[in-house]
């Protein structure tokens, strides 16, 4: 598959495998962050029913904070639910994914990586979305994996953002 007639994009199944490998490499599974395939079927069905997914996309990573607060990383989107509703950003629209600096600095400690719990997704149009994640390792794994997933969707090895 090509994007803009010049960039090679991996087939969806290969992208899903690379996203899952990146997730495992950068911290992987923890208390609330899981490879989607490892979740019980009833949980997977509940999460998918709340998200707006394209038929061909594969859900790879799930962060479950509660029934009304979750994040899904798929081969096509970052989708999440919070107090204001369900949201989604296409990976093709993602410019960068970073740890939320206010979350980082509010900890007031050199151990911020253990406490940070928000990621900021910036789109090519300049919109920014703050997404609550699992604190610590779960957040760091999500940021790295989402950045990689966006890069794969764009057809590049790593996303070329502000990081």
JSON list of C-alpha atoms in Angstrom, two decimals:
[
{"chain": "A", "resi": 1, "resn": "UNK", "atom": "CA", "xyz": [0.00, 0.00, 0.00]},
{"chain": "A", "resi": 2, "resn": "UNK", "atom": "CA", "xyz": [1.26, 3.52, -0.73]},
{"chain": "A", "resi": 3, "resn": "UNK", "atom": "CA", "xyz": [0.48, 6.94, 0.66]},
{"chain": "A", "resi": 4, "resn": "UNK", "atom": "CA", "xyz": [1.02, 10.02, -1.54]},
{"chain": "A", "resi": 5, "resn": "UNK", "atom": "CA", "xyz": [2.26, 7.68, -4.33]},
{"chain": "A", "resi": 6, "resn": "UNK", "atom": "CA", "xyz": [5.78, 7.64, -2.89]},
{"chain": "A", "resi": 7, "resn": "UNK", "atom": "CA", "xyz": [5.72, 6.17, 0.62]},
{"chain": "A", "resi": 8, "resn": "UNK", "atom": "CA", "xyz": [5.38, 2.46, 1.29]},
{"chain": "A", "resi": 9, "resn": "UNK", "atom": "CA", "xyz": [3.00, 1.54, 4.12]},
{"chain": "A", "resi": 10, "resn": "UNK", "atom": "CA", "xyz": [3.03, -1.91, 5.68]},
{"chain": "A", "resi": 11, "resn": "UNK", "atom": "CA", "xyz": [-0.09, -4.07, 5.39]},
{"chain": "A", "resi": 12, "resn": "UNK", "atom": "CA", "xyz": [-2.41, -3.75, 8.39]},
{"chain": "A", "resi": 13, "resn": "UNK", "atom": "CA", "xyz": [-1.47, -7.11, 9.97]},
{"chain": "A", "resi": 14, "resn": "UNK", "atom": "CA", "xyz": [2.26, -6.33, 9.81]},
{"chain": "A", "resi": 15, "resn": "UNK", "atom": "CA", "xyz": [1.64, -2.87, 11.30]},
{"chain": "A", "resi": 16, "resn": "UNK", "atom": "CA", "xyz": [-0.28, -4.50, 14.17]},
{"chain": "A", "resi": 17, "resn": "UNK", "atom": "CA", "xyz": [2.61, -6.89, 14.84]},
{"chain": "A", "resi": 18, "resn": "UNK", "atom": "CA", "xyz": [5.15, -4.05, 14.85]},
{"chain": "A", "resi": 19, "resn": "UNK", "atom": "CA", "xyz": [2.98, -1.94, 17.16]},
{"chain": "A", "resi": 20, "resn": "UNK", "atom": "CA", "xyz": [2.65, -4.87, 19.57]},
{"chain": "A", "resi": 21, "resn": "UNK", "atom": "CA", "xyz": [6.43, -5.47, 19.52]},
{"chain": "A", "resi": 22, "resn": "UNK", "atom": "CA", "xyz": [7.05, -1.78, 20.23]},
{"chain": "A", "resi": 23, "resn": "UNK", "atom": "CA", "xyz": [4.59, -1.91, 23.13]},
{"chain": "A", "resi": 24, "resn": "UNK", "atom": "CA", "xyz": [6.40, -4.93, 24.62]},
{"chain": "A", "resi": 25, "resn": "UNK", "atom": "CA", "xyz": [9.81, -3.30, 24.12]},
{"chain": "A", "resi": 26, "resn": "UNK", "atom": "CA", "xyz": [8.82, -0.05, 25.87]},
{"chain": "A", "resi": 27, "resn": "UNK", "atom": "CA", "xyz": [7.30, -1.46, 29.03]},
{"chain": "A", "resi": 28, "resn": "UNK", "atom": "CA", "xyz": [4.45, -3.50, 27.70]},
{"chain": "A", "resi": 29, "resn": "UNK", "atom": "CA", "xyz": [1.83, -4.98, 29.91]},
{"chain": "A", "resi": 30, "resn": "UNK", "atom": "CA", "xyz": [1.21, -3.61, 33.36]},
{"chain": "A", "resi": 31, "resn": "UNK", "atom": "CA", "xyz": [-1.71, -3.35, 35.74]},
{"chain": "A", "resi": 32, "resn": "UNK", "atom": "CA", "xyz": [-4.02, -1.45, 33.36]},
{"chain": "A", "resi": 33, "resn": "UNK", "atom": "CA", "xyz": [-2.13, -1.44, 30.03]},
{"chain": "A", "resi": 34, "resn": "UNK", "atom": "CA", "xyz": [-2.42, -4.61, 27.98]},
{"chain": "A", "resi": 35, "resn": "UNK", "atom": "CA", "xyz": [-1.97, -6.04, 24.54]},
{"chain": "A", "resi": 36, "resn": "UNK", "atom": "CA", "xyz": [-5.60, -6.12, 23.37]},
{"chain": "A", "resi": 37, "resn": "UNK", "atom": "CA", "xyz": [-5.45, -9.78, 22.36]},
{"chain": "A", "resi": 38, "resn": "UNK", "atom": "CA", "xyz": [-4.60, -10.82, 25.95]},
{"chain": "A", "resi": 39, "resn": "UNK", "atom": "CA", "xyz": [-7.77, -9.30, 27.43]},
{"chain": "A", "resi": 40, "resn": "UNK", "atom": "CA", "xyz": [-10.77, -11.52, 28.21]},
{"chain": "A", "resi": 41, "resn": "UNK", "atom": "CA", "xyz": [-13.27, -11.65, 25.36]},
{"chain": "A", "resi": 42, "resn": "UNK", "atom": "CA", "xyz": [-16.03, -9.86, 27.30]},
{"chain": "A", "resi": 43, "resn": "UNK", "atom": "CA", "xyz": [-13.68, -6.94, 28.03]},
{"chain": "A", "resi": 44, "resn": "UNK", "atom": "CA", "xyz": [-12.57, -6.75, 24.38]},
{"chain": "A", "resi": 45, "resn": "UNK", "atom": "CA", "xyz": [-16.18, -6.70, 23.20]},
{"chain": "A", "resi": 46, "resn": "UNK", "atom": "CA", "xyz": [-17.12, -3.99, 25.70]},
{"chain": "A", "resi": 47, "resn": "UNK", "atom": "CA", "xyz": [-14.20, -1.79, 24.62]},
{"chain": "A", "resi": 48, "resn": "UNK", "atom": "CA", "xyz": [-14.78, -2.25, 20.90]},
{"chain": "A", "resi": 49, "resn": "UNK", "atom": "CA", "xyz": [-18.50, -1.52, 21.26]},
{"chain": "A", "resi": 50, "resn": "UNK", "atom": "CA", "xyz": [-17.63, 1.87, 22.77]},
{"chain": "A", "resi": 51, "resn": "UNK", "atom": "CA", "xyz": [-15.16, 2.84, 20.05]},
{"chain": "A", "resi": 52, "resn": "UNK", "atom": "CA", "xyz": [-15.80, 3.91, 16.45]},
{"chain": "A", "resi": 53, "resn": "UNK", "atom": "CA", "xyz": [-13.57, 1.56, 14.49]},
{"chain": "A", "resi": 54, "resn": "UNK", "atom": "CA", "xyz": [-13.15, 0.91, 10.80]},
{"chain": "A", "resi": 55, "resn": "UNK", "atom": "CA", "xyz": [-13.87, -2.70, 9.78]},
{"chain": "A", "resi": 56, "resn": "UNK", "atom": "CA", "xyz": [-10.27, -3.40, 8.66]},
{"chain": "A", "resi": 57, "resn": "UNK", "atom": "CA", "xyz": [-8.43, -1.91, 11.63]},
{"chain": "A", "resi": 58, "resn": "UNK", "atom": "CA", "xyz": [-6.90, -4.02, 14.38]},
{"chain": "A", "resi": 59, "resn": "UNK", "atom": "CA", "xyz": [-6.95, -2.99, 18.04]},
{"chain": "A", "resi": 60, "resn": "UNK", "atom": "CA", "xyz": [-3.47, -3.59, 19.44]},
{"chain": "A", "resi": 61, "resn": "UNK", "atom": "CA", "xyz": [-3.17, -1.91, 22.87]},
{"chain": "A", "resi": 62, "resn": "UNK", "atom": "CA", "xyz": [-5.78, -1.13, 25.53]},
{"chain": "A", "resi": 63, "resn": "UNK", "atom": "CA", "xyz": [-5.48, 0.95, 28.68]},
{"chain": "A", "resi": 64, "resn": "UNK", "atom": "CA", "xyz": [-8.41, 0.41, 31.04]},
{"chain": "A", "resi": 65, "resn": "UNK", "atom": "CA", "xyz": [-8.65, 2.95, 33.83]},
{"chain": "A", "resi": 66, "resn": "UNK", "atom": "CA", "xyz": [-12.37, 2.25, 34.43]},
{"chain": "A", "resi": 67, "resn": "UNK", "atom": "CA", "xyz": [-15.48, 1.32, 32.45]},
{"chain": "A", "resi": 68, "resn": "UNK", "atom": "CA", "xyz": [-15.88, 4.98, 31.53]},
{"chain": "A", "resi": 69, "resn": "UNK", "atom": "CA", "xyz": [-12.19, 5.80, 31.01]},
{"chain": "A", "resi": 70, "resn": "UNK", "atom": "CA", "xyz": [-10.07, 3.86, 28.54]},
{"chain": "A", "resi": 71, "resn": "UNK", "atom": "CA", "xyz": [-7.65, 4.22, 25.62]},
{"chain": "A", "resi": 72, "resn": "UNK", "atom": "CA", "xyz": [-7.32, 2.05, 22.51]},
{"chain": "A", "resi": 73, "resn": "UNK", "atom": "CA", "xyz": [-4.41, 2.13, 20.09]},
{"chain": "A", "resi": 74, "resn": "UNK", "atom": "CA", "xyz": [-5.27, 0.55, 16.76]},
{"chain": "A", "resi": 75, "resn": "UNK", "atom": "CA", "xyz": [-3.63, 0.28, 13.38]},
{"chain": "A", "resi": 76, "resn": "UNK", "atom": "CA", "xyz": [-5.64, 3.35, 12.28]},
{"chain": "A", "resi": 77, "resn": "UNK", "atom": "CA", "xyz": [-6.61, 5.41, 15.36]},
{"chain": "A", "resi": 78, "resn": "UNK", "atom": "CA", "xyz": [-5.97, 6.48, 18.90]},
{"chain": "A", "resi": 79, "resn": "UNK", "atom": "CA", "xyz": [-9.41, 6.24, 20.52]},
{"chain": "A", "resi": 80, "resn": "UNK", "atom": "CA", "xyz": [-10.27, 7.09, 24.09]},
{"chain": "A", "resi": 81, "resn": "UNK", "atom": "CA", "xyz": [-13.16, 7.65, 26.45]},
{"chain": "A", "resi": 82, "resn": "UNK", "atom": "CA", "xyz": [-13.13, 10.16, 29.29]},
{"chain": "A", "resi": 83, "resn": "UNK", "atom": "CA", "xyz": [-15.65, 12.24, 31.25]},
{"chain": "A", "resi": 84, "resn": "UNK", "atom": "CA", "xyz": [-16.48, 14.31, 28.17]},
{"chain": "A", "resi": 85, "resn": "UNK", "atom": "CA", "xyz": [-17.23, 11.35, 25.88]},
{"chain": "A", "resi": 86, "resn": "UNK", "atom": "CA", "xyz": [-15.58, 9.14, 23.28]},
{"chain": "A", "resi": 87, "resn": "UNK", "atom": "CA", "xyz": [-12.88, 10.62, 21.05]},
{"chain": "A", "resi": 88, "resn": "UNK", "atom": "CA", "xyz": [-10.71, 9.44, 18.18]},
{"chain": "A", "resi": 89, "resn": "UNK", "atom": "CA", "xyz": [-7.77, 10.72, 16.13]},
{"chain": "A", "resi": 90, "resn": "UNK", "atom": "CA", "xyz": [-6.64, 9.01, 12.94]},
{"chain": "A", "resi": 91, "resn": "UNK", "atom": "CA", "xyz": [-2.97, 8.06, 13.01]},
{"chain": "A", "resi": 92, "resn": "UNK", "atom": "CA", "xyz": [-2.56, 9.75, 9.62]},
{"chain": "A", "resi": 93, "resn": "UNK", "atom": "CA", "xyz": [-3.45, 13.05, 11.34]},
{"chain": "A", "resi": 94, "resn": "UNK", "atom": "CA", "xyz": [-0.95, 12.62, 14.20]},
{"chain": "A", "resi": 95, "resn": "UNK", "atom": "CA", "xyz": [2.07, 14.92, 14.16]},
{"chain": "A", "resi": 96, "resn": "UNK", "atom": "CA", "xyz": [3.52, 13.89, 17.54]},
{"chain": "A", "resi": 97, "resn": "UNK", "atom": "CA", "xyz": [2.81, 12.15, 20.83]},
{"chain": "A", "resi": 98, "resn": "UNK", "atom": "CA", "xyz": [4.56, 13.35, 23.98]},
{"chain": "A", "resi": 99, "resn": "UNK", "atom": "CA", "xyz": [4.35, 13.04, 27.74]},
{"chain": "A", "resi": 100, "resn": "UNK", "atom": "CA", "xyz": [2.25, 15.93, 29.08]},
{"chain": "A", "resi": 101, "resn": "UNK", "atom": "CA", "xyz": [4.74, 18.41, 30.55]},
{"chain": "A", "resi": 102, "resn": "UNK", "atom": "CA", "xyz": [2.34, 19.67, 33.21]},
{"chain": "A", "resi": 103, "resn": "UNK", "atom": "CA", "xyz": [1.86, 16.09, 34.38]},
{"chain": "A", "resi": 104, "resn": "UNK", "atom": "CA", "xyz": [5.63, 15.67, 34.40]},
{"chain": "A", "resi": 105, "resn": "UNK", "atom": "CA", "xyz": [6.43, 18.82, 36.37]},
{"chain": "A", "resi": 106, "resn": "UNK", "atom": "CA", "xyz": [3.52, 18.59, 38.81]},
{"chain": "A", "resi": 107, "resn": "UNK", "atom": "CA", "xyz": [5.16, 15.59, 40.44]},
{"chain": "A", "resi": 108, "resn": "UNK", "atom": "CA", "xyz": [7.98, 17.73, 41.81]},
{"chain": "A", "resi": 109, "resn": "UNK", "atom": "CA", "xyz": [10.36, 14.80, 41.88]},
{"chain": "A", "resi": 110, "resn": "UNK", "atom": "CA", "xyz": [13.14, 13.34, 39.82]},
{"chain": "A", "resi": 111, "resn": "UNK", "atom": "CA", "xyz": [11.05, 10.16, 39.68]},
{"chain": "A", "resi": 112, "resn": "UNK", "atom": "CA", "xyz": [8.41, 11.73, 37.41]},
{"chain": "A", "resi": 113, "resn": "UNK", "atom": "CA", "xyz": [8.51, 8.74, 35.04]},
{"chain": "A", "resi": 114, "resn": "UNK", "atom": "CA", "xyz": [6.87, 6.68, 37.77]},
{"chain": "A", "resi": 115, "resn": "UNK", "atom": "CA", "xyz": [3.98, 9.10, 38.22]},
{"chain": "A", "resi": 116, "resn": "UNK", "atom": "CA", "xyz": [3.27, 10.80, 34.89]},
{"chain": "A", "resi": 117, "resn": "UNK", "atom": "CA", "xyz": [-0.18, 9.82, 33.64]},
{"chain": "A", "resi": 118, "resn": "UNK", "atom": "CA", "xyz": [-1.05, 12.00, 30.66]},
{"chain": "A", "resi": 119, "resn": "UNK", "atom": "CA", "xyz": [0.00, 12.02, 27.03]},
{"chain": "A", "resi": 120, "resn": "UNK", "atom": "CA", "xyz": [-0.51, 14.85, 24.54]},
{"chain": "A", "resi": 121, "resn": "UNK", "atom": "CA", "xyz": [-1.38, 13.97, 20.96]},
{"chain": "A", "resi": 122, "resn": "UNK", "atom": "CA", "xyz": [-0.79, 16.82, 18.50]},
{"chain": "A", "resi": 123, "resn": "UNK", "atom": "CA", "xyz": [-2.28, 16.71, 15.02]},
{"chain": "A", "resi": 124, "resn": "UNK", "atom": "CA", "xyz": [-0.96, 18.12, 11.77]},
{"chain": "A", "resi": 125, "resn": "UNK", "atom": "CA", "xyz": [-3.58, 20.89, 12.04]},
{"chain": "A", "resi": 126, "resn": "UNK", "atom": "CA", "xyz": [-2.23, 21.96, 15.43]},
{"chain": "A", "resi": 127, "resn": "UNK", "atom": "CA", "xyz": [-4.96, 20.47, 17.61]},
{"chain": "A", "resi": 128, "resn": "UNK", "atom": "CA", "xyz": [-3.78, 18.99, 20.90]},
{"chain": "A", "resi": 129, "resn": "UNK", "atom": "CA", "xyz": [-5.55, 16.29, 22.89]},
{"chain": "A", "resi": 130, "resn": "UNK", "atom": "CA", "xyz": [-4.56, 15.33, 26.42]},
{"chain": "A", "resi": 131, "resn": "UNK", "atom": "CA", "xyz": [-5.23, 11.67, 27.15]},
{"chain": "A", "resi": 132, "resn": "UNK", "atom": "CA", "xyz": [-5.16, 10.17, 30.62]},
{"chain": "A", "resi": 133, "resn": "UNK", "atom": "CA", "xyz": [-3.23, 6.91, 30.80]},
{"chain": "A", "resi": 134, "resn": "UNK", "atom": "CA", "xyz": [-1.99, 4.53, 33.42]},
{"chain": "A", "resi": 135, "resn": "UNK", "atom": "CA", "xyz": [0.65, 6.27, 35.56]},
{"chain": "A", "resi": 136, "resn": "UNK", "atom": "CA", "xyz": [4.34, 5.54, 35.08]},
{"chain": "A", "resi": 137, "resn": "UNK", "atom": "CA", "xyz": [5.39, 2.70, 32.84]},
{"chain": "A", "resi": 138, "resn": "UNK", "atom": "CA", "xyz": [1.95, 2.48, 31.20]},
{"chain": "A", "resi": 139, "resn": "UNK", "atom": "CA", "xyz": [2.11, 6.12, 30.12]},
{"chain": "A", "resi": 140, "resn": "UNK", "atom": "CA", "xyz": [5.68, 5.85, 28.85]},
{"chain": "A", "resi": 141, "resn": "UNK", "atom": "CA", "xyz": [4.86, 2.68, 26.88]},
{"chain": "A", "resi": 142, "resn": "UNK", "atom": "CA", "xyz": [1.77, 4.32, 25.39]},
{"chain": "A", "resi": 143, "resn": "UNK", "atom": "CA", "xyz": [3.66, 7.44, 24.26]},
{"chain": "A", "resi": 144, "resn": "UNK", "atom": "CA", "xyz": [6.44, 5.41, 22.60]},
{"chain": "A", "resi": 145, "resn": "UNK", "atom": "CA", "xyz": [4.02, 2.95, 21.01]},
{"chain": "A", "resi": 146, "resn": "UNK", "atom": "CA", "xyz": [1.58, 5.59, 19.75]},
{"chain": "A", "resi": 147, "resn": "UNK", "atom": "CA", "xyz": [4.45, 7.55, 18.22]},
{"chain": "A", "resi": 148, "resn": "UNK", "atom": "CA", "xyz": [5.68, 4.39, 16.46]},
{"chain": "A", "resi": 149, "resn": "UNK", "atom": "CA", "xyz": [2.15, 3.47, 15.31]},
{"chain": "A", "resi": 150, "resn": "UNK", "atom": "CA", "xyz": [1.69, 6.92, 13.75]},
{"chain": "A", "resi": 151, "resn": "UNK", "atom": "CA", "xyz": [5.05, 6.59, 12.01]},
{"chain": "A", "resi": 152, "resn": "UNK", "atom": "CA", "xyz": [4.10, 3.20, 10.60]},
{"chain": "A", "resi": 153, "resn": "UNK", "atom": "CA", "xyz": [0.79, 4.58, 9.36]},
{"chain": "A", "resi": 154, "resn": "UNK", "atom": "CA", "xyz": [2.62, 7.43, 7.65]},
{"chain": "A", "resi": 155, "resn": "UNK", "atom": "CA", "xyz": [4.98, 4.92, 6.05]},
{"chain": "A", "resi": 156, "resn": "UNK", "atom": "CA", "xyz": [8.10, 6.05, 7.90]},
{"chain": "A", "resi": 157, "resn": "UNK", "atom": "CA", "xyz": [10.15, 4.21, 10.45]},
{"chain": "A", "resi": 158, "resn": "UNK", "atom": "CA", "xyz": [9.56, 6.84, 13.14]},
{"chain": "A", "resi": 159, "resn": "UNK", "atom": "CA", "xyz": [7.23, 9.81, 13.15]},
{"chain": "A", "resi": 160, "resn": "UNK", "atom": "CA", "xyz": [9.02, 13.05, 12.39]},
{"chain": "A", "resi": 161, "resn": "UNK", "atom": "CA", "xyz": [7.54, 15.30, 15.01]},
{"chain": "A", "resi": 162, "resn": "UNK", "atom": "CA", "xyz": [8.88, 17.69, 17.59]},
{"chain": "A", "resi": 163, "resn": "UNK", "atom": "CA", "xyz": [10.49, 15.00, 19.72]}
]
